[in-house]
Amino acid sequence: MPYVVTRSCCADASCVLACPVNCIHPAPGEPGFGQTEMLYVDPRTCVDCGACTTACPVDALKPHTALTDAELPFLALNRAYYDDRPHEDRAPMALVPPQRRTSGAGLRVAVVGAGPAGLFAADELLRYPGVTVTVHDRLPTPYGLARAGVAPDHQDTKQVARLFRAVESQPGFSYRLNTEIGRDLHHEDLLRDHHAVIYAVGAATDRRLGIDGEELPGSASATDFVAWYNGHPDHSATPFALDGERAVVIGNGNVALDVARILTADPERLSRTDISDRALATLRTSRIREVVVLGRRGPAEAAFTLPELLALAALDGIDVLGEGWPANQPADATPKTKVLAELAARNPVPGRRRIVLRFRTRPVRIVGRGRVTGLTVERTAPHPRTAVETIETSLVLRAIGYRARPVPGLPFDEATGTVPHDRGRVRPGVYVAGWIKRGPSGFIGTNKSCARETVSALLDDLEAGLLAAPVGGAAASGADPDAVDLDGWRAIDEEERAAGRLRGRPRVKIVDRDALLAAARSGRVPHRAGRLFSR
């Protein structure tokens, strides 16, 4: 009874380390690790011990006898990986990364960004006794896109928060949330009060289309839309009018599929997730019946992952269709293009909501007077002649990628949207990790190996005597009553979870910044000198 990876997993290698027979690949150090869409279990060598399921933070592994009909394609997918890559030379062993002999006694590091990259960096540092790490974030809540980016109907992926709670519980860890670097603290403050600073600030903005009409009401970024339905405090009150029958999503990565799925989902199903209550109320009154997902290139070049496509194709009560597919199946068809060909051959069911994956279509302009009424597009090669048409729509969401902002005090490459670095080292004492380091690519678990490389560079500099000693305590520690510490975050977390328990949901998110700060203060008691200290 082999175990099966059943979705785009976090790829943090916890299951690889737990497996006693080394049957999960690609493993750390092997080609493709950190870049593949998922990990794969070899059904021929799996011994059915279940160690991988215990280790997996997102419940991505199941015994093959427990697979649902929608998950059955993953059994063949896992097996097919080993048909091409047999790994016959592997020996049964646990792959444990070597621990370097470094004394971390007294080492103080500031991490800017409380998303997966920042927390994995903190975890790597705290493996060394004596290290203290303070994680800063401008939001009152941590976890970055794991909280505000993962779609609410992907609760299994959100379980990576269990890893982050374990990181938070380690000696030497502290938070300074609701603190913006450049406003509440400055780069110079962090450098003065720490041996080193790691920036893991992610990519907070979106890419632009650069076409006419992009500024019309009804045209927005998928980044903002995702933040809205996930209850991000900067976007929770953003109005999205869902009063037309069609929406168009430009781009065909995983975010585009998430947006299409949420727009067509049954609100009753969403009501059992942690979706923002405000977004849920809007979706309950939505008139959208069709979402068209546009890709400039062909199906073979689609950016979404195969696991996400399989999950989309298996949706109940939603027609998922394909357009822009050649009449004949290409000889070099991949598993992804085979699924897309099956979608192209489907016949729609009258009355159902639908998602249409349309390829080889380029947006030309967004049209409308006062608000969006349509999107003009043109077909691209290999069509024999260019065909221009206007798709009637009231909502256009661009999902063509994230982009990082420059970090004050650090160099910035405008072409790549990253900070130039050498293995994460900007210069001794200043480092980067995550998307600001490598660009917006990879999965949650990709940040683990990325952070390990950055921390290794930091420790190299420590051992070489290149890190300046701090001249003070933690920067402005305790001076700002609105800064949220670990106990403040735990108070927010418990209040959200308690509200969720009353309504049969994982949590009910607090989406207003003032309400988040009020919840954080509930976990503190006043000190006699008037400063706020954690219980």
Short mmCIF file of C-alpha atoms in Angstrom, two decimals, residues 46-434:
data_model
loop_
_atom_site.label_atom_id
_atom_site.label_comp_id
_atom_site.label_asym_id
_atom_site.label_seq_id
_atom_site.Cartn_x
_atom_site.Cartn_y
_atom_site.Cartn_z
CA CYS A 46 7.65 2.38 -0.27
CA VAL A 47 7.32 0.11 2.80
CA ASP A 48 4.03 1.59 4.03
CA CYS A 49 5.44 2.78 7.36
CA GLY A 50 3.57 6.09 7.34
CA ALA A 51 6.54 8.09 8.66
CA CYS A 52 6.13 10.56 5.82
CA THR A 53 2.55 11.41 6.80
CA THR A 54 3.62 12.19 10.35
CA ALA A 55 6.39 14.47 9.11
CA CYS A 56 4.43 16.27 6.38
CA PRO A 57 3.28 19.69 7.62
CA VAL A 58 0.52 20.06 5.01
CA ASP A 59 -1.01 16.55 4.91
CA ALA A 60 -0.01 16.07 1.27
CA LEU A 61 0.59 12.30 1.61
CA LYS A 62 -2.03 9.55 1.70
CA PRO A 63 -2.05 5.75 1.37
CA HIS A 64 -3.23 4.88 -2.13
CA THR A 65 -6.28 3.08 -0.73
CA ALA A 66 -7.52 6.36 0.81
CA LEU A 67 -7.40 8.39 -2.41
CA THR A 68 -10.57 10.06 -3.61
CA ASP A 69 -11.62 9.81 -7.25
CA ALA A 70 -10.20 13.30 -7.81
CA GLU A 71 -6.85 12.22 -6.30
CA LEU A 72 -6.42 8.98 -8.29
CA PRO A 73 -4.40 10.70 -11.08
CA PHE A 74 -1.68 11.40 -8.50
CA LEU A 75 -1.02 7.68 -8.11
CA ALA A 76 -0.03 7.44 -11.78
CA LEU A 77 1.83 10.75 -11.52
CA ASN A 78 4.01 9.49 -8.66
CA ARG A 79 4.72 6.24 -10.51
CA ALA A 80 5.52 7.99 -13.80
CA TYR A 81 8.22 10.10 -12.15
CA TYR A 82 10.21 6.94 -11.36
CA ASP A 83 9.69 5.49 -14.82
CA ASP A 84 11.93 8.30 -16.08
CA ARG A 85 14.14 8.59 -12.98
CA PRO A 86 14.52 5.17 -11.34
CA HIS A 87 17.04 6.28 -8.65
CA GLU A 88 18.30 2.70 -8.53
CA ASP A 89 21.57 3.73 -6.92
CA ARG A 90 20.01 5.07 -3.73
CA ALA A 91 20.70 3.42 -0.40
CA PRO A 92 18.18 3.24 2.46
CA MET A 93 19.21 6.11 4.69
CA ALA A 94 17.97 9.31 6.22
CA LEU A 95 19.28 12.42 4.52
CA VAL A 96 20.26 14.65 7.43
CA PRO A 97 21.96 17.95 6.51
CA PRO A 98 25.33 18.23 8.25
CA GLN A 99 25.44 20.66 11.19
CA ARG A 100 28.45 22.94 11.14
CA ARG A 101 30.52 23.49 14.28
CA THR A 102 29.81 27.13 14.98
CA SER A 103 29.35 28.87 18.30
CA GLY A 104 26.33 31.15 18.10
CA ALA A 105 26.79 32.44 21.63
CA GLY A 106 25.75 36.10 21.74
CA LEU A 107 24.91 36.33 18.02
CA ARG A 108 21.99 38.73 17.47
CA VAL A 109 20.23 38.78 14.11
CA ALA A 110 17.32 40.89 12.87
CA VAL A 111 15.09 39.33 10.23
CA VAL A 112 12.86 41.69 8.27
CA GLY A 113 9.81 39.84 6.97
CA ALA A 114 7.74 37.28 8.90
CA GLY A 115 6.74 35.17 5.90
CA PRO A 116 8.05 31.67 5.13
CA ALA A 117 11.48 32.92 4.01
CA GLY A 118 12.02 34.94 7.18
CA LEU A 119 10.80 32.21 9.51
CA PHE A 120 12.86 29.50 7.81
CA ALA A 121 15.90 31.81 8.17
CA ALA A 122 15.13 32.20 11.87
CA ASP A 123 14.80 28.43 12.20
CA GLU A 124 18.20 27.86 10.58
CA LEU A 125 19.85 30.38 12.91
CA LEU A 126 18.24 29.04 16.06
CA ARG A 127 19.77 25.63 15.47
CA TYR A 128 22.88 27.12 17.05
CA PRO A 129 22.71 27.61 20.85
CA GLY A 130 23.03 31.17 22.05
CA VAL A 131 21.61 32.86 18.94
CA THR A 132 18.79 35.37 19.34
CA VAL A 133 16.59 36.36 16.41
CA THR A 134 14.04 39.16 16.26
CA VAL A 135 11.63 38.89 13.33
CA HIS A 136 10.12 42.18 12.17
CA ASP A 137 7.12 42.73 9.93
CA ARG A 138 5.03 45.76 9.04
CA LEU A 139 1.80 43.77 9.56
CA PRO A 140 0.45 42.85 13.02
CA THR A 141 0.35 39.19 11.92
CA PRO A 142 3.11 36.89 10.64
CA TYR A 143 3.33 34.15 7.97
CA GLY A 144 3.18 36.41 4.89
CA LEU A 145 1.64 34.72 1.86
CA ALA A 146 1.05 31.54 3.86
CA ARG A 147 -1.66 33.56 5.64
CA ALA A 148 -2.63 36.16 3.04
CA GLY A 149 -1.78 34.43 -0.26
CA VAL A 150 -2.77 30.74 -0.05
CA ALA A 151 -6.37 30.35 -1.19
CA PRO A 152 -8.88 29.71 1.62
CA ASP A 153 -10.05 26.46 0.01
CA HIS A 154 -6.47 25.13 0.33
CA GLN A 155 -6.58 24.63 4.09
CA ASP A 156 -4.18 21.69 3.82
CA THR A 157 -1.44 23.99 2.48
CA LYS A 158 -2.11 26.47 5.29
CA GLN A 159 -1.16 23.75 7.77
CA VAL A 160 2.44 24.77 7.18
CA ALA A 161 1.65 27.21 10.01
CA ARG A 162 2.34 24.29 12.35
CA LEU A 163 5.99 24.49 11.31
CA PHE A 164 6.04 28.21 11.94
CA ARG A 165 4.52 27.84 15.41
CA ALA A 166 7.32 25.41 16.24
CA VAL A 167 9.88 27.99 15.08
CA GLU A 168 8.26 30.66 17.25
CA SER A 169 8.51 28.44 20.31
CA GLN A 170 12.28 28.09 20.18
CA PRO A 171 14.48 29.81 22.78
CA GLY A 172 15.96 33.02 21.41
CA PHE A 173 13.02 33.83 19.09
CA SER A 174 11.03 37.06 19.33
CA TYR A 175 8.65 39.09 17.16
CA ARG A 176 8.43 42.79 16.54
CA LEU A 177 5.34 42.96 14.33
CA ASN A 178 3.39 46.02 13.22
CA THR A 179 6.78 47.65 12.73
CA GLU A 180 7.71 49.11 9.37
CA ILE A 181 11.38 49.46 8.54
CA GLY A 182 11.89 52.97 7.21
CA ARG A 183 9.08 54.39 9.36
CA ASP A 184 9.17 52.93 12.87
CA LEU A 185 12.74 51.67 12.65
CA HIS A 186 15.47 52.23 10.11
CA HIS A 187 18.11 50.10 8.47
CA GLU A 188 20.78 51.88 10.51
CA ASP A 189 18.96 51.03 13.75
CA LEU A 190 18.99 47.34 12.90
CA LEU A 191 22.66 47.38 11.94
CA ARG A 192 23.56 49.22 15.16
CA ASP A 193 21.79 46.76 17.44
CA HIS A 194 22.46 43.43 15.69
CA HIS A 195 25.41 41.54 14.27
CA ALA A 196 23.51 40.99 11.04
CA VAL A 197 20.24 41.78 9.24
CA ILE A 198 18.44 39.41 6.87
CA TYR A 199 15.85 40.98 4.57
CA ALA A 200 13.12 38.54 3.60
CA VAL A 201 10.55 41.12 2.49
CA GLY A 202 9.13 39.19 -0.44
CA ALA A 203 7.55 40.76 -3.52
CA ALA A 204 4.67 42.94 -2.40
CA THR A 205 3.55 44.51 -5.68
CA ASP A 206 2.32 43.18 -9.00
CA ARG A 207 3.44 43.54 -12.58
CA ARG A 208 1.55 45.84 -14.92
CA LEU A 209 0.07 45.06 -18.32
CA GLY A 210 0.99 48.41 -19.86
CA ILE A 211 -2.18 48.64 -21.98
CA ASP A 212 -4.84 51.32 -22.35
CA GLY A 213 -7.70 51.20 -19.87
CA GLU A 214 -5.70 49.51 -17.14
CA GLU A 215 -6.69 52.22 -14.64
CA LEU A 216 -10.45 51.87 -15.17
CA PRO A 217 -12.60 50.77 -12.22
CA GLY A 218 -13.12 47.03 -12.63
CA SER A 219 -9.47 46.52 -13.63
CA ALA A 220 -7.30 45.36 -10.75
CA SER A 221 -4.43 43.10 -9.85
CA ALA A 222 -4.97 39.53 -8.78
CA THR A 223 -2.52 40.33 -5.99
CA ASP A 224 -5.01 42.78 -4.50
CA PHE A 225 -7.94 40.43 -5.10
CA VAL A 226 -6.17 37.56 -3.31
CA ALA A 227 -5.30 39.89 -0.42
CA TRP A 228 -8.96 40.98 -0.28
CA TYR A 229 -10.47 37.52 0.02
CA ASN A 230 -7.75 36.49 2.49
CA GLY A 231 -8.47 39.41 4.83
CA HIS A 232 -5.17 41.29 4.44
CA PRO A 233 -5.60 44.44 6.57
CA ASP A 234 -4.35 46.68 3.74
CA HIS A 235 -6.97 45.33 1.34
CA SER A 236 -9.87 44.00 3.41
CA ALA A 237 -12.06 47.02 2.64
CA THR A 238 -11.16 47.18 -1.07
CA PRO A 239 -14.41 47.11 -3.09
CA PHE A 240 -14.73 44.49 -5.83
CA ALA A 241 -17.90 44.63 -7.90
CA LEU A 242 -18.98 41.14 -8.95
CA ASP A 243 -22.14 42.35 -10.70
CA GLY A 244 -21.36 41.12 -14.22
CA GLU A 245 -21.69 37.60 -15.58
CA ARG A 246 -18.10 37.25 -16.79
CA ALA A 247 -14.66 37.94 -15.33
CA VAL A 248 -11.35 37.71 -17.18
CA VAL A 249 -8.09 36.74 -15.50
CA ILE A 250 -4.96 37.58 -17.49
CA GLY A 251 -2.14 35.13 -16.80
CA ASN A 252 -2.10 31.37 -16.30
CA GLY A 253 -0.07 30.64 -13.20
CA ASN A 254 -1.33 29.09 -9.97
CA VAL A 255 -2.60 32.47 -8.73
CA ALA A 256 -4.80 32.79 -11.82
CA LEU A 257 -6.31 29.36 -11.11
CA ASP A 258 -6.86 30.28 -7.46
CA VAL A 259 -8.73 33.44 -8.46
CA ALA A 260 -10.87 31.60 -11.03
CA ARG A 261 -11.71 28.90 -8.51
CA ILE A 262 -12.74 31.36 -5.79
CA LEU A 263 -14.87 33.39 -8.20
CA THR A 264 -16.84 30.30 -9.22
CA ALA A 265 -16.89 28.45 -5.90
CA ASP A 266 -20.03 27.69 -3.93
CA PRO A 267 -20.10 30.32 -1.14
CA GLU A 268 -21.42 27.70 1.27
CA ARG A 269 -18.22 25.69 0.85
CA LEU A 270 -16.13 28.82 1.30
CA SER A 271 -18.05 29.61 4.47
CA ARG A 272 -16.30 26.65 6.12
CA THR A 273 -12.84 28.13 5.44
CA ASP A 274 -10.96 31.14 6.82
CA ILE A 275 -11.99 33.44 3.95
CA SER A 276 -12.63 37.06 4.92
CA ASP A 277 -16.23 37.59 6.04
CA ARG A 278 -16.39 40.73 3.89
CA ALA A 279 -15.27 38.85 0.81
CA LEU A 280 -17.68 36.01 1.55
CA ALA A 281 -20.60 38.44 1.78
CA THR A 282 -19.70 39.87 -1.63
CA LEU A 283 -19.28 36.42 -3.19
CA ARG A 284 -22.71 35.38 -1.90
CA THR A 285 -24.26 38.09 -4.11
CA SER A 286 -21.93 37.55 -7.08
CA ARG A 287 -23.52 37.33 -10.55
CA ILE A 288 -20.39 35.89 -12.19
CA ARG A 289 -21.12 32.74 -14.18
CA GLU A 290 -17.95 32.45 -16.26
CA VAL A 291 -14.26 33.14 -15.67
CA VAL A 292 -11.97 33.23 -18.70
CA VAL A 293 -8.28 32.64 -17.91
CA LEU A 294 -6.08 34.05 -20.69
CA GLY A 295 -2.58 32.89 -21.57
CA ARG A 296 -0.40 34.60 -24.18
CA ARG A 297 1.40 31.40 -25.09
CA GLY A 298 0.22 27.87 -25.81
CA PRO A 299 -0.93 25.14 -23.42
CA ALA A 300 2.51 23.54 -23.23
CA GLU A 301 3.93 26.78 -21.80
CA ALA A 302 1.24 27.28 -19.15
CA ALA A 303 2.80 28.38 -15.85
CA PHE A 304 0.37 26.65 -13.50
CA THR A 305 1.49 23.38 -11.98
CA LEU A 306 0.07 19.98 -12.87
CA PRO A 307 -1.26 19.32 -9.33
CA GLU A 308 -3.18 22.61 -9.40
CA LEU A 309 -4.56 21.80 -12.85
CA LEU A 310 -5.67 18.33 -11.75
CA ALA A 311 -7.42 19.83 -8.73
CA LEU A 312 -9.16 22.38 -10.95
CA ALA A 313 -10.25 19.74 -13.47
CA ALA A 314 -11.81 17.67 -10.68
CA LEU A 315 -14.04 20.45 -9.30
CA ASP A 316 -17.62 19.38 -8.61
CA GLY A 317 -20.40 21.34 -10.25
CA ILE A 318 -18.07 23.60 -12.27
CA ASP A 319 -17.33 23.20 -15.98
CA VAL A 320 -13.61 23.51 -16.62
CA LEU A 321 -13.00 23.87 -20.35
CA GLY A 322 -10.03 24.53 -22.64
CA GLU A 323 -9.60 26.65 -25.76
CA GLY A 324 -6.67 27.19 -28.10
CA TRP A 325 -5.61 23.55 -28.39
CA PRO A 326 -4.43 22.05 -31.71
CA ALA A 327 -6.69 19.53 -33.42
CA ASN A 328 -4.08 16.77 -33.14
CA GLN A 329 -2.36 15.74 -29.92
CA PRO A 330 1.36 16.59 -30.25
CA ALA A 331 3.78 13.69 -30.20
CA ASP A 332 5.66 15.14 -27.23
CA ALA A 333 2.54 15.61 -25.09
CA THR A 334 3.25 15.95 -21.37
CA PRO A 335 0.95 14.97 -18.50
CA LYS A 336 -0.09 18.62 -18.25
CA THR A 337 -0.92 19.00 -21.94
CA LYS A 338 -2.80 15.69 -21.91
CA VAL A 339 -5.06 17.03 -19.16
CA LEU A 340 -5.56 20.26 -21.10
CA ALA A 341 -6.49 18.28 -24.20
CA GLU A 342 -9.13 16.42 -22.19
CA LEU A 343 -10.53 19.74 -20.97
CA ALA A 344 -10.66 21.03 -24.54
CA ALA A 345 -12.74 18.00 -25.52
CA ARG A 346 -15.32 18.51 -22.77
CA ASN A 347 -18.83 19.67 -23.55
CA PRO A 348 -20.28 22.33 -21.23
CA VAL A 349 -23.27 21.47 -19.05
CA PRO A 350 -26.07 24.03 -19.39
CA GLY A 351 -26.63 26.11 -16.27
CA ARG A 352 -23.26 25.44 -14.66
CA ARG A 353 -20.69 28.05 -13.81
CA ARG A 354 -17.61 27.62 -15.92
CA ILE A 355 -13.88 28.30 -16.05
CA VAL A 356 -12.42 28.57 -19.55
CA LEU A 357 -8.65 28.17 -19.98
CA ARG A 358 -7.91 30.07 -23.17
CA PHE A 359 -4.46 30.10 -24.74
CA ARG A 360 -2.57 32.04 -27.43
CA THR A 361 -4.50 35.19 -26.64
CA ARG A 362 -2.92 38.59 -25.99
CA PRO A 363 -4.70 41.48 -24.22
CA VAL A 364 -4.68 44.66 -26.32
CA ARG A 365 -6.77 47.16 -24.34
CA ILE A 366 -9.35 47.35 -21.60
CA VAL A 367 -12.45 49.19 -22.78
CA GLY A 368 -15.24 51.04 -21.02
CA ARG A 369 -16.54 54.45 -20.05
CA GLY A 370 -16.35 55.04 -16.34
CA ARG A 371 -15.75 51.33 -15.66
CA VAL A 372 -14.68 48.17 -17.44
CA THR A 373 -17.12 46.79 -20.01
CA GLY A 374 -14.79 44.64 -22.08
CA LEU A 375 -11.30 43.46 -22.94
CA THR A 376 -9.99 43.63 -26.49
CA VAL A 377 -7.70 40.70 -27.32
CA GLU A 378 -5.96 39.26 -30.33
CA ARG A 379 -5.16 35.67 -31.12
CA THR A 380 -1.47 34.93 -31.50
CA ALA A 381 0.45 32.39 -33.60
CA PRO A 382 0.04 29.67 -34.76
CA HIS A 383 -3.34 30.95 -35.92
CA PRO A 384 -3.25 31.54 -39.69
CA ARG A 385 -4.47 35.10 -39.31
CA THR A 386 -4.60 37.46 -36.36
CA ALA A 387 -8.13 37.69 -35.01
CA VAL A 388 -9.11 40.64 -32.83
CA GLU A 389 -12.20 40.52 -30.64
CA THR A 390 -13.61 42.20 -27.56
CA ILE A 391 -14.65 39.94 -24.69
CA GLU A 392 -17.54 41.40 -22.76
CA THR A 393 -16.63 41.58 -19.08
CA SER A 394 -17.03 43.80 -16.05
CA LEU A 395 -13.95 42.58 -14.19
CA VAL A 396 -10.37 42.18 -15.43
CA LEU A 397 -7.75 40.84 -13.02
CA ARG A 398 -4.10 40.74 -14.03
CA ALA A 399 -2.21 37.76 -12.62
CA ILE A 400 1.09 38.13 -14.44
CA GLY A 401 3.45 37.93 -11.51
CA TYR A 402 4.65 39.57 -8.32
CA ARG A 403 7.38 42.19 -8.14
CA ALA A 404 9.53 43.35 -5.23
CA ARG A 405 10.04 46.94 -4.18
CA PRO A 406 13.52 48.40 -3.61
CA VAL A 407 14.75 48.10 -0.03
CA PRO A 408 16.08 51.39 1.41
CA GLY A 409 19.81 51.15 1.94
CA LEU A 410 20.28 48.14 -0.35
CA PRO A 411 21.18 47.93 -4.05
CA PHE A 412 18.34 46.92 -6.37
CA ASP A 413 18.27 45.36 -9.83
CA GLU A 414 15.30 46.89 -11.64
CA ALA A 415 15.44 44.28 -14.41
CA THR A 416 15.04 41.29 -12.09
CA GLY A 417 13.30 43.00 -9.19
CA THR A 418 15.84 41.55 -6.75
CA VAL A 419 18.71 42.68 -4.52
CA PRO A 420 22.10 41.68 -6.01
CA HIS A 421 23.84 39.18 -3.75
CA ASP A 422 26.34 36.35 -3.48
CA ARG A 423 24.63 33.29 -1.97
CA GLY A 424 22.38 35.68 -0.06
CA ARG A 425 25.19 38.00 1.05
CA VAL A 426 24.69 41.62 -0.01
CA ARG A 427 27.71 42.58 2.06
CA PRO A 428 29.02 41.26 5.39
CA GLY A 429 26.29 41.95 7.93
CA VAL A 430 23.47 42.42 5.37
CA TYR A 431 21.73 39.48 3.68
CA VAL A 432 18.61 38.58 1.69
CA ALA A 433 16.38 35.51 1.50
CA GLY A 434 13.21 34.55 -0.35
#
